[in-house]
PDB file of C-alpha atoms in Angstrom:
ATOM      1  CA  ASP H  25      10.020 -14.868 -12.574  1.00 61.00           C
ATOM      2  CA  GLY H  26       8.179 -11.561 -12.624  1.00 69.00           C
ATOM      3  CA  GLY H  27       8.206  -9.201  -9.731  1.00 94.00           C
ATOM      4  CA  ILE H  28       9.440  -6.066  -8.062  1.00 97.00           C
ATOM      5  CA  THR H  29      12.849  -5.850  -6.472  1.00 97.00           C
ATOM      6  CA  GLN H  30      14.086  -3.270  -4.030  1.00 97.00           C
ATOM      7  CA  SER H  31      17.596  -2.861  -2.772  1.00 91.00           C
ATOM      8  CA  PRO H  32      19.088  -2.794  -0.314  1.00 92.00           C
ATOM      9  CA  LYS H  33      16.851  -4.452   2.263  1.00 94.00           C
ATOM     10  CA  TYR H  34      18.426  -2.470   5.104  1.00 95.00           C
ATOM     11  CA  LEU H  35      20.217   0.864   4.787  1.00 94.00           C
ATOM     12  CA  PHE H  36      21.988   2.908   7.416  1.00 94.00           C
ATOM     13  CA  ARG H  37      23.071   6.489   6.844  1.00 91.00           C
ATOM     14  CA  LYS H  38      24.371   9.434   8.800  1.00 91.00           C
ATOM     15  CA  GLU H  39      22.280  12.557   9.052  1.00 91.00           C
ATOM     16  CA  GLY H  40      23.000  15.040   6.270  1.00 90.00           C
ATOM     17  CA  GLN H  41      23.727  12.412   3.617  1.00 91.00           C
ATOM     18  CA  ASN H  42      21.598  11.815   0.553  1.00 93.00           C
ATOM     19  CA  VAL H  43      20.693   8.202  -0.123  1.00 94.00           C
ATOM     20  CA  THR H  44      19.136   6.502  -3.159  1.00 96.00           C
ATOM     21  CA  LEU H  45      16.785   3.536  -2.903  1.00 96.00           C
ATOM     22  CA  SER H  46      16.475   1.243  -5.892  1.00 97.00           C
ATOM     23  CA  CYS H  47      13.223  -0.153  -7.346  1.00 97.00           C
ATOM     24  CA  GLU H  48      13.064  -2.353 -10.435  1.00 98.00           C
ATOM     25  CA  GLN H  49      10.109  -4.248 -11.951  1.00 97.00           C
ATOM     26  CA  ASN H  50       9.868  -6.745 -14.795  1.00 96.00           C
ATOM     27  CA  LEU H  51       6.069  -6.908 -14.868  1.00 94.00           C
ATOM     28  CA  ASN H  52       5.841  -4.494 -17.819  1.00 93.00           C
ATOM     29  CA  HIS H  53       3.768  -2.192 -15.629  1.00 93.00           C
ATOM     30  CA  ASP H  54       3.345   1.418 -16.692  1.00 92.00           C
ATOM     31  CA  ALA H  55       2.803   2.971 -13.273  1.00 91.00           C
ATOM     32  CA  MET H  56       5.170   2.932 -10.306  1.00 94.00           C
ATOM     33  CA  TYR H  57       4.821   4.339  -6.819  1.00 94.00           C
ATOM     34  CA  TRP H  58       6.850   5.092  -3.696  1.00 97.00           C
ATOM     35  CA  TYR H  59       5.275   4.883  -0.259  1.00 96.00           C
ATOM     36  CA  ARG H  60       6.561   5.438   3.217  1.00 97.00           C
ATOM     37  CA  GLN H  61       5.330   3.473   6.231  1.00 95.00           C
ATOM     38  CA  ASP H  62       5.955   4.443   9.841  1.00 93.00           C
ATOM     39  CA  PRO H  63       5.264   2.111  12.779  1.00 85.00           C
ATOM     40  CA  GLY H  64       1.547   1.593  13.369  1.00 78.00           C
ATOM     41  CA  GLN H  65       0.573   3.753  10.433  1.00 82.00           C
ATOM     42  CA  GLY H  66      -0.762   3.227   6.971  1.00 85.00           C
ATOM     43  CA  LEU H  67       1.111   3.877   3.761  1.00 93.00           C
ATOM     44  CA  ARG H  68       1.680   7.446   2.623  1.00 93.00           C
ATOM     45  CA  LEU H  69       2.362   8.229  -1.021  1.00 93.00           C
ATOM     46  CA  ILE H  70       5.625  10.030  -1.741  1.00 96.00           C
ATOM     47  CA  TYR H  71       5.788  10.088  -5.551  1.00 95.00           C
ATOM     48  CA  TYR H  72       4.244   8.220  -8.435  1.00 92.00           C
ATOM     49  CA  SER H  73       4.925   7.897 -12.144  1.00 92.00           C
ATOM     50  CA  GLN H  74       2.424   6.914 -14.812  1.00 88.00           C
ATOM     51  CA  ILE H  75       4.842   6.848 -17.760  1.00 89.00           C
ATOM     52  CA  VAL H  76       8.524   7.185 -18.487  1.00 93.00           C
ATOM     53  CA  ASN H  77       9.974  10.667 -17.945  1.00 94.00           C
ATOM     54  CA  ASP H  78       6.924  11.800 -15.981  1.00 92.00           C
ATOM     55  CA  PHE H  79       6.215  11.747 -12.252  1.00 93.00           C
ATOM     56  CA  GLN H  80       3.919  13.477  -9.789  1.00 91.00           C
ATOM     57  CA  LYS H  81       4.178  14.422  -6.123  1.00 92.00           C
ATOM     58  CA  GLY H  82       2.173  12.520  -3.566  1.00 91.00           C
ATOM     59  CA  ASP H  83       1.180  13.544  -0.059  1.00 88.00           C
ATOM     60  CA  ILE H  84       4.676  13.812   1.411  1.00 94.00           C
ATOM     61  CA  ALA H  85       7.107  14.639  -1.420  1.00 95.00           C
ATOM     62  CA  GLU H  86       9.147  17.239   0.471  1.00 95.00           C
ATOM     63  CA  GLY H  87      12.712  16.090   0.966  1.00 96.00           C
ATOM     64  CA  TYR H  88      12.473  13.365  -1.688  1.00 97.00           C
ATOM     65  CA  SER H  89      13.257  13.198  -5.392  1.00 97.00           C
ATOM     66  CA  VAL H  90      12.673  10.590  -8.098  1.00 98.00           C
ATOM     67  CA  SER H  91      13.451   9.876 -11.729  1.00 97.00           C
ATOM     68  CA  ARG H  92      11.808   7.620 -14.335  1.00 97.00           C
ATOM     69  CA  GLU H  93      14.233   7.245 -17.211  1.00 97.00           C
ATOM     70  CA  LYS H  94      13.249   3.628 -17.912  1.00 96.00           C
ATOM     71  CA  LYS H  95       9.921   1.842 -17.642  1.00 96.00           C
ATOM     72  CA  GLU H  96      11.466  -0.776 -15.361  1.00 97.00           C
ATOM     73  CA  SER H  97      13.155   1.549 -12.879  1.00 98.00           C
ATOM     74  CA  PHE H  98      11.952   4.191 -10.415  1.00 98.00           C
ATOM     75  CA  PRO H  99      14.702   5.153  -7.932  1.00 98.00           C
ATOM     76  CA  LEU H 100      13.951   7.311  -4.907  1.00 97.00           C
ATOM     77  CA  THR H 101      16.485   9.708  -3.391  1.00 97.00           C
ATOM     78  CA  VAL H 102      16.046  10.692   0.225  1.00 96.00           C
ATOM     79  CA  THR H 103      17.765  14.039   0.585  1.00 94.00           C
ATOM     80  CA  SER H 104      19.189  15.735   3.656  1.00 89.00           C
ATOM     81  CA  ALA H 105      16.177  18.065   3.534  1.00 88.00           C
ATOM     82  CA  GLN H 106      13.896  15.247   4.717  1.00 89.00           C
ATOM     83  CA  LYS H 107      13.451  15.955   8.417  1.00 89.00           C
ATOM     84  CA  ASN H 108      12.595  12.469   9.617  1.00 91.00           C
ATOM     85  CA  PRO H 109      13.826   9.953   7.023  1.00 94.00           C
ATOM     86  CA  THR H 110      13.931   6.823   9.174  1.00 95.00           C
ATOM     87  CA  ALA H 111      11.092   4.623   7.892  1.00 96.00           C
ATOM     88  CA  PHE H 112      10.123   1.571   5.843  1.00 97.00           C
ATOM     89  CA  TYR H 113      10.056   2.493   2.143  1.00 98.00           C
ATOM     90  CA  LEU H 114       7.868   0.538  -0.247  1.00 98.00           C
ATOM     91  CA  CYS H 115       7.848   0.597  -4.013  1.00 98.00           C
ATOM     92  CA  ALA H 116       4.792  -0.595  -5.932  1.00 96.00           C
ATOM     93  CA  SER H 117       3.696  -0.919  -9.527  1.00 94.00           C
ATOM     94  CA  SER H 118       0.452  -1.345 -11.449  1.00 92.00           C
ATOM     95  CA  ARG H 119      -0.578  -1.917 -15.060  1.00 88.00           C
ATOM     96  CA  GLY H 120      -1.646   1.685 -15.319  1.00 73.00           C
ATOM     97  CA  PRO H 121      -2.856   4.639 -13.335  1.00 65.00           C
ATOM     98  CA  GLY H 122      -6.519   3.853 -13.843  1.00 59.00           C
ATOM     99  CA  GLN H 123      -8.682   3.335 -10.848  1.00 52.00           C
ATOM    100  CA  SER H 124      -9.231  -0.349 -11.403  1.00 62.00           C
ATOM    101  CA  HIS H 125      -5.596  -1.331 -11.468  1.00 77.00           C
ATOM    102  CA  GLU H 126      -4.208  -3.343  -8.607  1.00 90.00           C
ATOM    103  CA  GLN H 127      -0.891  -2.350  -7.080  1.00 93.00           C
ATOM    104  CA  TYR H 128       1.796  -4.877  -6.228  1.00 94.00           C
ATOM    105  CA  PHE H 129       4.578  -4.187  -3.769  1.00 97.00           C
ATOM    106  CA  GLY H 130       8.271  -4.916  -3.607  1.00 97.00           C
ATOM    107  CA  PRO H 131       9.875  -6.280  -0.418  1.00 97.00           C
ATOM    108  CA  GLY H 132      10.741  -2.817   0.918  1.00 97.00           C
ATOM    109  CA  THR H 133      13.843  -1.019   2.162  1.00 97.00           C
ATOM    110  CA  ARG H 134      14.211  -0.196   5.830  1.00 96.00           C
ATOM    111  CA  LEU H 135      16.167   3.056   6.155  1.00 96.00           C
ATOM    112  CA  THR H 136      17.723   4.168   9.412  1.00 95.00           C
ATOM    113  CA  VAL H 137      19.317   7.598   9.663  1.00 92.00           C
ATOM    114  CA  THR H 138      21.283   8.505  12.779  1.00 90.00           C
TER     115      THR H 138
ATOM    116  CA  GLN Z  21     -10.685  15.085   2.155  1.00 54.00           C
ATOM    117  CA  LYS Z  22      -9.747  11.507   1.574  1.00 69.00           C
ATOM    118  CA  GLU Z  23     -10.156   9.154   4.503  1.00 87.00           C
ATOM    119  CA  VAL Z  24     -10.081   5.414   4.974  1.00 93.00           C
ATOM    120  CA  GLU Z  25     -10.815   4.228   8.485  1.00 95.00           C
ATOM    121  CA  GLN Z  26     -10.072   0.901  10.111  1.00 95.00           C
ATOM    122  CA  ASN Z  27     -10.175  -0.283  13.697  1.00 91.00           C
ATOM    123  CA  SER Z  28      -6.541  -0.797  14.687  1.00 88.00           C
ATOM    124  CA  GLY Z  29      -7.325  -3.846  16.847  1.00 90.00           C
ATOM    125  CA  PRO Z  30      -5.953  -6.199  17.788  1.00 95.00           C
ATOM    126  CA  LEU Z  31      -8.841  -8.387  16.747  1.00 97.00           C
ATOM    127  CA  SER Z  32      -8.423 -11.715  18.471  1.00 97.00           C
ATOM    128  CA  VAL Z  33     -10.279 -14.815  17.237  1.00 97.00           C
ATOM    129  CA  PRO Z  34      -9.857 -18.512  18.040  1.00 98.00           C
ATOM    130  CA  GLU Z  35      -8.547 -20.883  15.406  1.00 98.00           C
ATOM    131  CA  GLY Z  36     -11.338 -22.074  13.121  1.00 98.00           C
ATOM    132  CA  ALA Z  37     -13.564 -19.039  13.730  1.00 98.00           C
ATOM    133  CA  ILE Z  38     -14.608 -16.342  11.256  1.00 98.00           C
ATOM    134  CA  ALA Z  39     -12.631 -13.107  11.428  1.00 98.00           C
ATOM    135  CA  SER Z  40     -14.480  -9.995  10.280  1.00 97.00           C
ATOM    136  CA  LEU Z  41     -12.509  -6.904   9.334  1.00 98.00           C
ATOM    137  CA  ASN Z  42     -14.193  -3.617   8.453  1.00 97.00           C
ATOM    138  CA  CYS Z  43     -13.252  -0.456   6.612  1.00 97.00           C
ATOM    139  CA  THR Z  44     -15.128   2.776   5.884  1.00 97.00           C
ATOM    140  CA  TYR Z  45     -14.229   5.381   3.291  1.00 95.00           C
ATOM    141  CA  SER Z  46     -15.163   8.964   2.549  1.00 92.00           C
ATOM    142  CA  ASP Z  47     -15.224   9.336  -1.256  1.00 89.00           C
ATOM    143  CA  ARG Z  48     -18.633   8.299  -2.652  1.00 90.00           C
ATOM    144  CA  GLY Z  49     -17.137   8.182  -6.136  1.00 87.00           C
ATOM    145  CA  SER Z  50     -14.679   5.411  -5.282  1.00 89.00           C
ATOM    146  CA  GLN Z  51     -14.891   2.407  -7.600  1.00 88.00           C
ATOM    147  CA  SER Z  52     -11.973   0.179  -6.594  1.00 92.00           C
ATOM    148  CA  PHE Z  53     -11.333  -1.450  -3.244  1.00 95.00           C
ATOM    149  CA  PHE Z  54      -8.501  -3.669  -2.120  1.00 96.00           C
ATOM    150  CA  TRP Z  55      -7.430  -5.710   0.888  1.00 98.00           C
ATOM    151  CA  TYR Z  56      -3.758  -6.283   1.595  1.00 98.00           C
ATOM    152  CA  ARG Z  57      -2.206  -8.587   4.188  1.00 98.00           C
ATOM    153  CA  GLN Z  58       1.024  -7.455   5.829  1.00 97.00           C
ATOM    154  CA  TYR Z  59       3.071  -9.706   8.059  1.00 97.00           C
ATOM    155  CA  SER Z  60       5.304  -8.019  10.617  1.00 94.00           C
ATOM    156  CA  GLY Z  61       8.412  -6.603   8.948  1.00 92.00           C
ATOM    157  CA  LYS Z  62       7.223  -7.519   5.451  1.00 95.00           C
ATOM    158  CA  SER Z  63       5.617  -5.654   2.575  1.00 97.00           C
ATOM    159  CA  PRO Z  64       1.857  -5.702   1.856  1.00 97.00           C
ATOM    160  CA  GLU Z  65       0.491  -8.553  -0.239  1.00 97.00           C
ATOM    161  CA  LEU Z  66      -2.691  -8.096  -2.268  1.00 96.00           C
ATOM    162  CA  ILE Z  67      -5.280 -10.684  -1.253  1.00 97.00           C
ATOM    163  CA  MET Z  68      -8.610  -9.350  -2.548  1.00 97.00           C
ATOM    164  CA  SER Z  69      -9.961  -6.710  -4.880  1.00 96.00           C
ATOM    165  CA  ILE Z  70     -13.616  -5.782  -5.308  1.00 96.00           C
ATOM    166  CA  TYR Z  71     -15.332  -3.331  -7.626  1.00 93.00           C
ATOM    167  CA  SER Z  72     -19.074  -4.068  -7.425  1.00 94.00           C
ATOM    168  CA  ASN Z  73     -21.582  -4.084  -4.607  1.00 96.00           C
ATOM    169  CA  GLY Z  74     -22.039  -7.456  -2.980  1.00 96.00           C
ATOM    170  CA  ASP Z  75     -19.770 -10.327  -2.076  1.00 97.00           C
ATOM    171  CA  LYS Z  76     -16.677 -11.710  -3.767  1.00 97.00           C
ATOM    172  CA  GLU Z  77     -15.275 -15.014  -2.568  1.00 97.00           C
ATOM    173  CA  ASP Z  78     -11.788 -16.435  -3.030  1.00 96.00           C
ATOM    174  CA  GLY Z  79     -11.028 -19.524  -1.013  1.00 97.00           C
ATOM    175  CA  ARG Z  80     -11.413 -18.727   2.677  1.00 98.00           C
ATOM    176  CA  PHE Z  81     -11.637 -14.988   1.971  1.00 98.00           C
ATOM    177  CA  THR Z  82     -14.804 -13.032   1.191  1.00 98.00           C
ATOM    178  CA  ALA Z  83     -14.801  -9.323   0.440  1.00 98.00           C
ATOM    179  CA  GLN Z  84     -18.065  -7.440   0.886  1.00 98.00           C
ATOM    180  CA  LEU Z  85     -18.794  -4.017  -0.587  1.00 97.00           C
ATOM    181  CA  ASN Z  86     -21.651  -1.654   0.206  1.00 97.00           C
ATOM    182  CA  LYS Z  87     -21.196   1.589  -1.697  1.00 95.00           C
ATOM    183  CA  ALA Z  88     -24.369   3.172  -0.316  1.00 95.00           C
ATOM    184  CA  SER Z  89     -23.050   2.836   3.224  1.00 95.00           C
ATOM    185  CA  GLN Z  90     -19.439   3.388   2.120  1.00 96.00           C
ATOM    186  CA  TYR Z  91     -17.963   0.364   3.769  1.00 95.00           C
ATOM    187  CA  VAL Z  92     -16.003  -2.632   2.662  1.00 98.00           C
ATOM    188  CA  SER Z  93     -15.303  -5.687   4.768  1.00 98.00           C
ATOM    189  CA  LEU Z  94     -13.165  -8.804   4.665  1.00 98.00           C
ATOM    190  CA  LEU Z  95     -14.270 -12.118   6.140  1.00 98.00           C
ATOM    191  CA  ILE Z  96     -11.766 -14.863   6.793  1.00 98.00           C
ATOM    192  CA  ARG Z  97     -13.377 -18.262   7.356  1.00 98.00           C
ATOM    193  CA  ASP Z  98     -11.712 -21.083   9.278  1.00 98.00           C
ATOM    194  CA  SER Z  99      -9.079 -18.676  10.596  1.00 98.00           C
ATOM    195  CA  GLN Z 100      -5.607 -20.137  11.014  1.00 98.00           C
ATOM    196  CA  PRO Z 101      -2.677 -18.904  13.135  1.00 97.00           C
ATOM    197  CA  SER Z 102      -0.907 -18.167   9.844  1.00 97.00           C
ATOM    198  CA  ASP Z 103      -3.594 -15.537   9.158  1.00 98.00           C
ATOM    199  CA  SER Z 104      -2.232 -13.469  12.051  1.00 98.00           C
ATOM    200  CA  ALA Z 105      -1.117 -10.253  10.378  1.00 97.00           C
ATOM    201  CA  THR Z 106      -2.155  -6.657   9.791  1.00 97.00           C
ATOM    202  CA  TYR Z 107      -4.835  -6.210   7.131  1.00 97.00           C
ATOM    203  CA  LEU Z 108      -4.788  -2.968   5.160  1.00 96.00           C
ATOM    204  CA  CYS Z 109      -7.815  -1.614   3.366  1.00 96.00           C
ATOM    205  CA  ALA Z 110      -7.088   0.511   0.282  1.00 95.00           C
ATOM    206  CA  VAL Z 111      -9.583   2.603  -1.643  1.00 93.00           C
ATOM    207  CA  ASN Z 112      -9.116   4.433  -4.922  1.00 87.00           C
ATOM    208  CA  GLU Z 113     -10.212   7.926  -3.903  1.00 79.00           C
ATOM    209  CA  ARG Z 114     -10.180  11.336  -5.533  1.00 75.00           C
ATOM    210  CA  TRP Z 115      -7.571  13.558  -3.930  1.00 70.00           C
ATOM    211  CA  ASP Z 116      -7.635  17.361  -3.596  1.00 67.00           C
ATOM    212  CA  THR Z 117      -5.581  17.669  -6.783  1.00 66.00           C
ATOM    213  CA  GLY Z 118      -8.399  16.001  -8.725  1.00 66.00           C
ATOM    214  CA  ARG Z 119      -6.468  12.851  -9.468  1.00 71.00           C
ATOM    215  CA  ARG Z 120      -7.340   9.410  -8.162  1.00 73.00           C
ATOM    216  CA  ALA Z 121      -4.929   7.424  -6.060  1.00 80.00           C
ATOM    217  CA  LEU Z 122      -5.009   4.666  -3.501  1.00 88.00           C
ATOM    218  CA  THR Z 123      -5.644   5.769   0.053  1.00 90.00           C
ATOM    219  CA  PHE Z 124      -4.650   3.217   2.667  1.00 92.00           C
ATOM    220  CA  GLY Z 125      -6.158   2.701   6.077  1.00 93.00           C
ATOM    221  CA  SER Z 126      -3.789   2.272   9.003  1.00 93.00           C
ATOM    222  CA  GLY Z 127      -4.652  -1.420   9.220  1.00 94.00           C
ATOM    223  CA  THR Z 128      -6.308  -3.881  11.595  1.00 96.00           C
ATOM    224  CA  ARG Z 129      -4.069  -6.306  13.438  1.00 96.00           C
ATOM    225  CA  LEU Z 130      -5.556  -9.801  13.529  1.00 98.00           C
ATOM    226  CA  GLN Z 131      -4.461 -12.414  16.048  1.00 98.00           C
ATOM    227  CA  VAL Z 132      -5.654 -16.002  15.600  1.00 98.00           C
ATOM    228  CA  GLN Z 133      -5.290 -17.963  18.807  1.00 96.00           C
ATOM    229  CA  PRO Z 134      -4.411 -21.684  18.455  1.00 94.00           C
TER     230      PRO Z 134
END
């Protein structure tokens, strides 16, 4: 059963702590993406990766870090430098970075930092 | 500057009617256009993609693209209460860095009244 998994579904952290969100896909997709969604807003791109061991910053990369050591995995770390980390985080993947490739989303992780 | 605009709604239609959702974009070079459906608290689900001018039909959904006028629309025929959701338009646009990436609109909330 192919798809994208994200864990955990809900995450609560204290301010000042780093937290890592998991994203795994078994679709054999080359490209993976992290988005952030705030209430009533569209999706904003945090980071994306087109191939293993390579990733690029999106619109709002400050305070976040990623790694792409395996094709299947693209974890996102929300660091204490991120000023307003509470949001809905979505991971997506596509066959490749080309403009015709459709992106498919995981179920998301809802992060609350207090 | 990349921009994808949608009316936030809510768009309210009676059950069985046609719902018409619109989206305009700024990058004339865009070649790929997508519609996602997002239920409250869930992740976006890809429902339509369109790459050429004209209409593309899939079941009760029809996507319409007019590149000259830079708009893309989604028609939902025989609307059902289960269609009540937020519909996100996504366009593959060229960003300031020169790369192409999906730009999402903020979404139109559709309410289908029984």
